[in-house]
């Protein structure tokens, strides 16, 4: 067993706390990764808030990046390689075989439920198993185990604090635009919510060369950043009528929209602003149910589709995103605020409150 530190959730309704843990060596196709940086995502916060007591203690974290320090006999990554850890998939179902691993038949089990907290578990606290395997990694730690499907090798090194968000939030935002919506320079896109995913969608729209890009958010600082990242116009929903404002700014409404808020009223507004035959992509994790304005959808011929992890194949998409970061076309650094792992409490509070857009923990 290897000594490590991890942020462990110990009680329902509480916050994870840094604790001394141990982690077992890798077996089979696993690799042991020394985590150099890990982003805190809204998914970590929202799932932790409702994690059942019977499944504790638990370690979250799913935007890890680090260096392979040990590899099982069937591992594909080698010691010394820099890897980005992303979502897990089975690699065997129909969607995985067709290049759609984000829609893996076992996605919920592999990503959101953690392991069984038994003798096969990676982590121990006080000698007892800890639930891990969140998104196949549980990377709020100095070390994590992962498997080939969610271990993406970067052949050219990238600063860990910039690589970490590529594993989920940036992949989701940019991928939703480029992979799922596939806009052309004639298209107009509006993004609801200017958090890490929404701002990544703005950057994706700029990369695509959309004719107009509108960001909607109530926080002035986030709207200013959206403009810096490529939005051609911004809207504060607390100050104006969103439907009227977006219609005026886009000459009749956008044909594409992204909702990253998962707030039912915002989703309804997003559908209202779309012009006929427009498409709304839903990417936010929040409210699990929302009323659909069926008459509006039918009358305007709208399309509404969910998008998971940007419709991406991470083994090709994440290295491509990394190249865009290096070239300056994807300025992820504008989203990131770094914290030492020892300041986990502060970083977690910043994520919960929305005080910073993308908190990234540095573990070195």
Coordinates of N, CA, C and O in Angstrom, one line a residue, residues 21-90:
X21 N -4.7 8.6 3.8 CA -5.2 7.4 3.3 C -4.1 6.5 2.7 O -2.9 7.0 2.6
X22 N -4.4 5.3 2.3 CA -3.5 4.5 1.5 C -4.2 4.1 0.3 O -5.4 4.0 0.2
X23 N -3.4 3.8 -0.7 CA -3.9 3.3 -2.0 C -3.1 2.1 -2.5 O -1.9 2.0 -2.3
X24 N -3.8 1.1 -3.0 CA -3.2 -0.1 -3.4 C -2.4 0.0 -4.7 O -2.8 1.0 -5.5
X25 N -1.5 -0.8 -5.0 CA -0.8 -0.8 -6.3 C -1.8 -1.2 -7.5 O -2.8 -1.8 -7.2
X26 N -1.5 -0.8 -8.7 CA -2.3 -1.1 -9.8 C -2.3 -2.6 -10.2 O -1.2 -3.3 -10.0
X27 N -3.4 -3.1 -10.7 CA -3.5 -4.5 -11.1 C -4.0 -4.5 -12.6 O -4.6 -3.6 -13.0
X28 N -3.8 -5.6 -13.3 CA -4.4 -5.8 -14.6 C -4.1 -4.6 -15.5 O -2.9 -4.3 -15.8
X29 N -5.1 -3.9 -16.0 CA -4.9 -2.8 -16.9 C -4.9 -1.4 -16.3 O -4.9 -0.4 -16.9
X30 N -4.8 -1.4 -14.9 CA -4.8 -0.1 -14.2 C -3.4 0.6 -14.2 O -2.4 -0.1 -14.4
X31 N -3.5 1.9 -14.0 CA -2.3 2.6 -13.8 C -2.5 3.4 -12.5 O -3.6 3.8 -12.1
X32 N -1.4 3.6 -11.8 CA -1.3 4.5 -10.6 C -0.8 5.8 -11.1 O 0.3 5.9 -11.6
X33 N -1.6 6.9 -10.8 CA -1.2 8.2 -11.3 C -0.9 9.1 -10.1 O -1.7 9.2 -9.2
X34 N 0.2 9.7 -10.1 CA 0.5 10.8 -9.1 C -0.2 12.0 -9.6 O 0.1 12.6 -10.7
X35 N -1.2 12.4 -8.9 CA -2.0 13.6 -9.3 C -1.3 14.9 -9.1 O -0.8 15.2 -8.0
X36 N -1.1 15.6 -10.2 CA -0.4 16.9 -10.2 C -1.4 18.1 -10.0 O -1.1 19.1 -9.5
X37 N -2.6 17.9 -10.6 CA -3.6 18.9 -10.5 C -5.0 18.3 -10.7 O -5.1 17.3 -11.4
X38 N -6.0 18.8 -10.1 CA -7.4 18.3 -10.3 C -8.4 19.5 -10.2 O -8.3 20.3 -9.3
X39 N -9.3 19.6 -11.2 CA -10.3 20.6 -11.1 C -11.4 20.2 -10.2 O -11.7 19.0 -10.1
X40 N -12.1 21.2 -9.7 CA -13.4 20.9 -8.9 C -14.5 21.3 -9.9 O -14.6 22.5 -10.3
X41 N -15.4 20.4 -10.1 CA -16.5 20.6 -11.1 C -17.8 20.7 -10.3 O -17.9 20.2 -9.2
X42 N -18.8 21.3 -10.9 CA -20.1 21.4 -10.3 C -20.7 20.0 -10.0 O -21.4 19.8 -9.0
X43 N -20.3 19.1 -10.8 CA -20.8 17.7 -10.6 C -20.3 17.1 -9.3 O -21.0 16.4 -8.6
X44 N -19.0 17.4 -8.9 CA -18.5 17.0 -7.7 C -19.3 17.5 -6.5 O -19.7 16.8 -5.6
X45 N -19.6 18.8 -6.6 CA -20.3 19.5 -5.5 C -21.8 19.0 -5.4 O -22.3 18.7 -4.3
X46 N -22.5 18.9 -6.5 CA -23.9 18.5 -6.5 C -24.1 17.0 -6.1 O -25.0 16.7 -5.4
X47 N -23.2 16.1 -6.6 CA -23.3 14.7 -6.2 C -22.9 14.5 -4.7 O -23.6 13.8 -4.0
X48 N -21.9 15.2 -4.3 CA -21.5 15.1 -2.8 C -22.6 15.5 -1.9 O -22.8 15.0 -0.8
X49 N -23.4 16.5 -2.3 CA -24.5 17.1 -1.5 C -25.6 16.1 -1.2 O -26.3 16.2 -0.2
X50 N -25.7 15.1 -2.1 CA -26.8 14.1 -2.0 C -26.3 12.7 -1.8 O -27.0 11.7 -2.0
X51 N -25.0 12.6 -1.6 CA -24.4 11.2 -1.5 C -24.9 10.5 -0.2 O -24.9 11.1 0.9
X52 N -25.4 9.3 -0.3 CA -26.0 8.6 0.8 C -25.0 8.2 1.9 O -23.9 7.8 1.6
X53 N -25.4 8.3 3.1 CA -24.5 8.0 4.3 C -24.0 6.6 4.2 O -22.8 6.3 4.6
X54 N -24.8 5.6 3.7 CA -24.4 4.2 3.7 C -23.2 4.0 2.7 O -22.6 2.9 2.8
X55 N -23.0 5.0 1.8 CA -21.9 4.8 0.8 C -20.6 5.6 1.2 O -19.7 5.8 0.5
X56 N -20.6 6.1 2.5 CA -19.4 6.8 3.0 C -18.6 5.9 3.8 O -19.0 4.9 4.3
X57 N -17.3 6.3 3.9 CA -16.6 7.4 3.4 C -16.4 7.3 1.8 O -16.4 6.3 1.3
X58 N -16.3 8.5 1.2 CA -16.2 8.6 -0.3 C -15.2 9.7 -0.7 O -15.1 10.7 -0.1
X59 N -14.5 9.4 -1.8 CA -13.6 10.4 -2.4 C -14.1 10.7 -3.8 O -14.4 9.8 -4.6
X60 N -14.3 12.0 -4.1 CA -14.8 12.5 -5.4 C -13.6 13.0 -6.2 O -12.4 12.7 -5.8
X61 N -13.8 13.8 -7.2 CA -12.8 14.3 -8.1 C -12.8 13.6 -9.4 O -12.6 12.3 -9.5
X62 N -13.0 14.3 -10.5 CA -13.0 13.7 -11.8 C -12.4 14.5 -12.9 O -12.6 14.3 -14.1
X63 N -11.5 15.5 -12.6 CA -10.7 16.2 -13.6 C -9.2 16.1 -13.2 O -8.6 17.1 -13.2
X64 N -8.8 14.9 -13.0 CA -7.4 14.8 -12.6 C -6.4 14.7 -13.7 O -6.7 14.3 -14.8
X65 N -5.2 15.2 -13.5 CA -4.1 15.1 -14.4 C -2.9 14.9 -13.7 O -2.7 15.4 -12.5
X66 N -2.0 14.0 -14.2 CA -0.8 13.7 -13.4 C 0.1 12.8 -14.2 O 0.1 12.7 -15.5
X67 N 1.0 12.1 -13.5 CA 2.1 11.3 -14.1 C 1.9 9.9 -13.7 O 1.7 9.6 -12.5
X68 N 2.0 9.0 -14.6 CA 1.9 7.5 -14.3 C 3.2 7.1 -13.5 O 4.3 7.3 -14.0
X69 N 3.0 6.6 -12.4 CA 4.1 6.2 -11.5 C 4.2 4.6 -11.4 O 5.2 4.1 -11.0
X70 N 3.2 3.9 -11.8 CA 3.2 2.5 -11.8 C 2.1 2.0 -12.7 O 1.1 2.6 -12.9
X71 N 2.3 0.8 -13.3 CA 1.4 0.3 -14.3 C 1.2 -1.2 -14.1 O 2.1 -1.9 -13.9
X72 N -0.1 -1.6 -14.3 CA -0.4 -3.0 -14.2 C 0.1 -3.7 -15.5 O 0.5 -3.0 -16.5
X73 N 0.2 -5.0 -15.5 CA 0.8 -5.8 -16.7 C 0.0 -5.5 -18.0 O 0.6 -5.7 -19.1
X74 N -1.3 -5.2 -18.0 CA -2.0 -5.0 -19.2 C -2.3 -3.5 -19.4 O -3.1 -3.2 -20.3
X75 N -1.7 -2.6 -18.7 CA -1.9 -1.2 -18.9 C -1.5 -0.7 -20.3 O -0.5 -1.2 -20.8
X76 N -2.1 0.3 -20.8 CA -1.8 0.9 -22.0 C -0.9 2.1 -21.9 O -0.1 2.5 -22.8
X77 N -1.0 2.9 -20.8 CA -0.1 4.0 -20.5 C 1.1 3.5 -19.7 O 1.0 2.5 -19.0
X78 N 2.2 4.2 -19.9 CA 3.5 3.7 -19.4 C 3.9 4.7 -18.3 O 3.6 5.9 -18.2
X79 N 4.8 4.2 -17.4 CA 5.4 5.0 -16.4 C 6.1 6.2 -17.0 O 6.7 6.2 -18.0
X80 N 5.9 7.4 -16.3 CA 6.5 8.6 -16.8 C 5.6 9.4 -17.7 O 5.9 10.6 -18.0
X81 N 4.5 8.9 -18.3 CA 3.7 9.6 -19.2 C 2.7 10.5 -18.4 O 2.2 10.2 -17.4
X82 N 2.5 11.7 -19.0 CA 1.5 12.6 -18.5 C 0.1 12.2 -19.0 O -0.1 11.9 -20.2
X83 N -0.9 12.1 -18.1 CA -2.2 11.6 -18.5 C -3.3 12.6 -18.0 O -3.1 13.2 -16.9
X84 N -4.3 12.7 -18.7 CA -5.5 13.4 -18.3 C -6.6 12.4 -18.0 O -6.8 11.5 -18.8
X85 N -7.2 12.4 -16.8 CA -8.2 11.5 -16.4 C -9.5 12.0 -16.7 O -9.8 13.2 -16.4
X86 N -10.4 11.2 -17.4 CA -11.7 11.7 -17.8 C -12.8 10.7 -17.4 O -12.5 9.8 -16.5
X87 N -13.9 10.7 -18.1 CA -15.0 9.8 -17.7 C -14.7 8.4 -18.1 O -14.0 8.1 -19.0
X88 N -15.3 7.5 -17.3 CA -15.1 6.1 -17.6 C -16.2 5.5 -18.5 O -17.3 6.0 -18.6
X89 N -15.8 4.4 -19.2 CA -16.8 3.7 -20.1 C -16.3 2.3 -20.2 O -15.2 1.9 -19.9
X90 N -17.3 1.4 -20.6 CA -17.0 0.0 -20.6 C -16.1 -0.5 -21.8 O -15.4 -1.5 -21.7

